[in-house]
mmCIF file of C-alpha atoms in Angstrom:
data_model
loop_
_atom_site.group_PDB
_atom_site.id
_atom_site.type_symbol
_atom_site.label_atom_id
_atom_site.label_comp_id
_atom_site.label_asym_id
_atom_site.label_seq_id
_atom_site.Cartn_x
_atom_site.Cartn_y
_atom_site.Cartn_z
ATOM 1 C CA LEU S 850 -7.825 99.864 -1.369
ATOM 2 C CA LEU S 851 -4.341 100.603 -2.571
ATOM 3 C CA ASP S 852 -3.327 100.871 -6.183
ATOM 4 C CA ALA S 853 -0.354 98.920 -7.573
ATOM 5 C CA GLU S 854 2.153 101.775 -7.110
ATOM 6 C CA ALA S 855 1.118 102.312 -3.488
ATOM 7 C CA LYS S 856 1.470 98.576 -2.801
ATOM 8 C CA ARG S 857 4.916 98.551 -4.422
ATOM 9 C CA ARG S 858 6.056 101.495 -2.297
ATOM 10 C CA LEU S 859 4.631 99.926 0.862
ATOM 11 C CA LEU S 860 6.379 96.603 0.212
ATOM 12 C CA SER S 861 9.620 98.388 -0.582
ATOM 13 C CA PHE S 862 9.380 100.403 2.635
ATOM 14 C CA ASP S 863 8.609 97.262 4.661
ATOM 15 C CA ALA S 864 11.628 95.442 3.180
ATOM 16 C CA LYS S 865 13.859 98.408 4.044
ATOM 17 C CA VAL S 866 12.566 98.506 7.640
ATOM 18 C CA GLN S 867 13.120 94.749 8.023
ATOM 19 C CA MET S 868 16.631 95.058 6.597
ATOM 20 C CA GLU S 869 17.529 97.874 8.995
ATOM 21 C CA SER S 870 16.023 95.978 11.927
ATOM 22 C CA ALA S 871 18.002 92.849 11.055
ATOM 23 C CA MET S 872 21.178 94.943 10.745
ATOM 24 C CA GLN S 873 20.639 96.521 14.175
ATOM 25 C CA GLU S 874 19.922 93.118 15.706
ATOM 26 C CA LEU S 875 23.088 91.675 14.182
ATOM 27 C CA VAL S 876 25.207 94.562 15.473
ATOM 28 C CA ALA S 877 23.765 94.137 18.979
ATOM 29 C CA GLN S 878 24.310 90.379 18.910
ATOM 30 C CA THR S 879 27.877 90.836 17.659
ATOM 31 C CA TRP S 880 28.668 93.326 20.422
ATOM 32 C CA ARG S 881 27.206 91.014 23.076
ATOM 33 C CA GLN S 882 29.480 88.230 21.849
ATOM 34 C CA GLY S 883 32.498 90.539 21.811
ATOM 35 C CA LEU S 884 33.179 89.963 18.104
ATOM 36 C CA PRO S 885 34.469 92.570 15.642
ATOM 37 C CA VAL S 886 31.447 93.990 13.838
ATOM 38 C CA GLU S 887 33.124 94.456 10.440
ATOM 39 C CA ALA S 888 34.392 90.872 10.234
ATOM 40 C CA THR S 889 31.013 89.482 11.252
ATOM 41 C CA PHE S 890 29.164 91.524 8.652
ATOM 42 C CA GLU S 891 31.609 90.476 5.950
ATOM 43 C CA GLN S 892 31.208 86.817 6.906
ATOM 44 C CA LEU S 893 27.410 86.965 6.873
ATOM 45 C CA LEU S 894 26.836 89.182 3.864
ATOM 46 C CA GLN S 895 29.661 88.180 1.544
ATOM 47 C CA PHE S 896 29.069 85.213 -0.713
ATOM 48 C CA ARG S 897 32.481 83.960 -1.895
ATOM 49 C CA VAL S 898 31.939 81.819 -4.984
ATOM 50 C CA ARG S 899 34.100 80.141 -7.600
ATOM 51 C CA ARG S 900 32.837 80.418 -11.159
ATOM 52 C CA GLU S 901 33.604 76.765 -11.883
ATOM 53 C CA HIS S 902 31.551 75.690 -8.808
ATOM 54 C CA LEU S 903 29.096 78.577 -8.735
ATOM 55 C CA LEU S 904 25.884 76.698 -8.033
ATOM 56 C CA SER S 905 27.317 74.471 -5.290
ATOM 57 C CA ASP S 906 29.212 77.352 -3.647
ATOM 58 C CA PHE S 907 26.249 79.706 -3.679
ATOM 59 C CA CYS S 908 23.678 77.133 -2.578
ATOM 60 C CA GLY S 909 25.985 75.784 0.132
ATOM 61 C CA GLN S 910 26.514 79.217 1.618
ATOM 62 C CA LEU S 911 22.823 80.022 1.317
ATOM 63 C CA TRP S 912 21.941 76.754 3.068
ATOM 64 C CA TRP S 913 24.383 77.493 5.912
ATOM 65 C CA ARG S 914 22.822 80.908 6.420
ATOM 66 C CA LEU S 915 19.294 79.441 6.380
ATOM 67 C CA GLN S 916 20.293 76.903 9.030
ATOM 68 C CA HIS S 917 22.385 79.105 11.329
ATOM 69 C CA MET S 918 21.374 82.736 10.837
ATOM 70 C CA PRO S 919 18.203 83.045 8.774
ATOM 71 C CA ARG S 920 17.680 86.671 9.779
ATOM 72 C CA CYS S 921 20.919 87.658 8.033
ATOM 73 C CA LEU S 922 19.178 86.864 4.725
ATOM 74 C CA ARG S 923 17.223 90.077 5.194
ATOM 75 C CA LEU S 924 20.472 91.992 4.863
ATOM 76 C CA PRO S 925 21.863 93.055 1.504
ATOM 77 C CA LEU S 926 24.200 90.463 0.066
ATOM 78 C CA ALA S 927 27.481 91.038 -1.678
ATOM 79 C CA VAL S 928 29.318 88.653 -3.968
ATOM 80 C CA GLU S 929 33.008 88.012 -4.428
ATOM 81 C CA PHE S 930 34.217 85.798 -7.249
ATOM 82 C CA VAL S 931 37.259 83.978 -5.844
ATOM 83 C CA GLY S 932 40.446 84.859 -7.696
ATOM 84 C CA GLU S 933 38.952 87.923 -9.388
ATOM 85 C CA LEU S 934 39.301 91.570 -8.545
ATOM 86 C CA GLY S 935 36.152 93.551 -8.098
ATOM 87 C CA VAL S 936 34.062 95.455 -5.602
ATOM 88 C CA ASP S 937 30.392 94.571 -5.494
ATOM 89 C CA ALA S 938 28.431 97.748 -6.052
ATOM 90 C CA GLY S 939 25.542 95.696 -7.414
ATOM 91 C CA GLY S 940 26.993 94.379 -10.654
ATOM 92 C CA LEU S 941 28.704 91.298 -9.222
ATOM 93 C CA ARG S 942 25.601 90.414 -7.199
ATOM 94 C CA LYS S 943 23.423 90.747 -10.295
ATOM 95 C CA GLU S 944 25.807 88.655 -12.395
ATOM 96 C CA CYS S 945 26.033 85.958 -9.734
ATOM 97 C CA LEU S 946 22.267 85.697 -9.274
ATOM 98 C CA HIS S 947 21.778 85.639 -13.046
ATOM 99 C CA LEU S 948 24.304 82.802 -13.436
ATOM 100 C CA VAL S 949 22.857 80.856 -10.488
ATOM 101 C CA LEU S 950 19.346 81.055 -11.925
ATOM 102 C CA ARG S 951 20.610 80.062 -15.367
ATOM 103 C CA GLN S 952 22.377 77.014 -13.916
ATOM 104 C CA LEU S 953 19.276 76.094 -11.904
ATOM 105 C CA LEU S 954 17.267 76.171 -15.130
ATOM 106 C CA GLU S 955 19.838 74.128 -17.061
ATOM 107 C CA ARG S 956 20.833 71.545 -14.445
ATOM 108 C CA THR S 957 17.684 70.895 -12.453
ATOM 109 C CA SER S 958 14.012 70.303 -13.063
ATOM 110 C CA LEU S 959 13.145 72.984 -10.534
ATOM 111 C CA PHE S 960 11.420 75.098 -13.189
ATOM 112 C CA ALA S 961 10.220 72.278 -15.451
ATOM 113 C CA ASP S 962 6.974 72.598 -17.378
ATOM 114 C CA LEU S 963 3.991 71.014 -15.730
#
């Protein structure tokens, strides 16, 4: 049996392998279609959201990816707030996910008490 730390490391390693595999598959698929790799990656990984419509923008883009390219969700995501300067080195992604979860809690009964 594995202890908690070993399980955490194993799951982390598995997620990294799946992410790299999905990235390689996407590159191969992009090349086969004759598309520019950089533009395709930006389109699939970049969530462009407006602060005033954050929940609808984020969920809409997430839904599109689930319907059309679910494997791209294994890739690391980046966030761009429309009309704001910033490079996502992790902070924008964290802020966006925090705000999305907060709005889900406030506006829906998704996490309501049973």
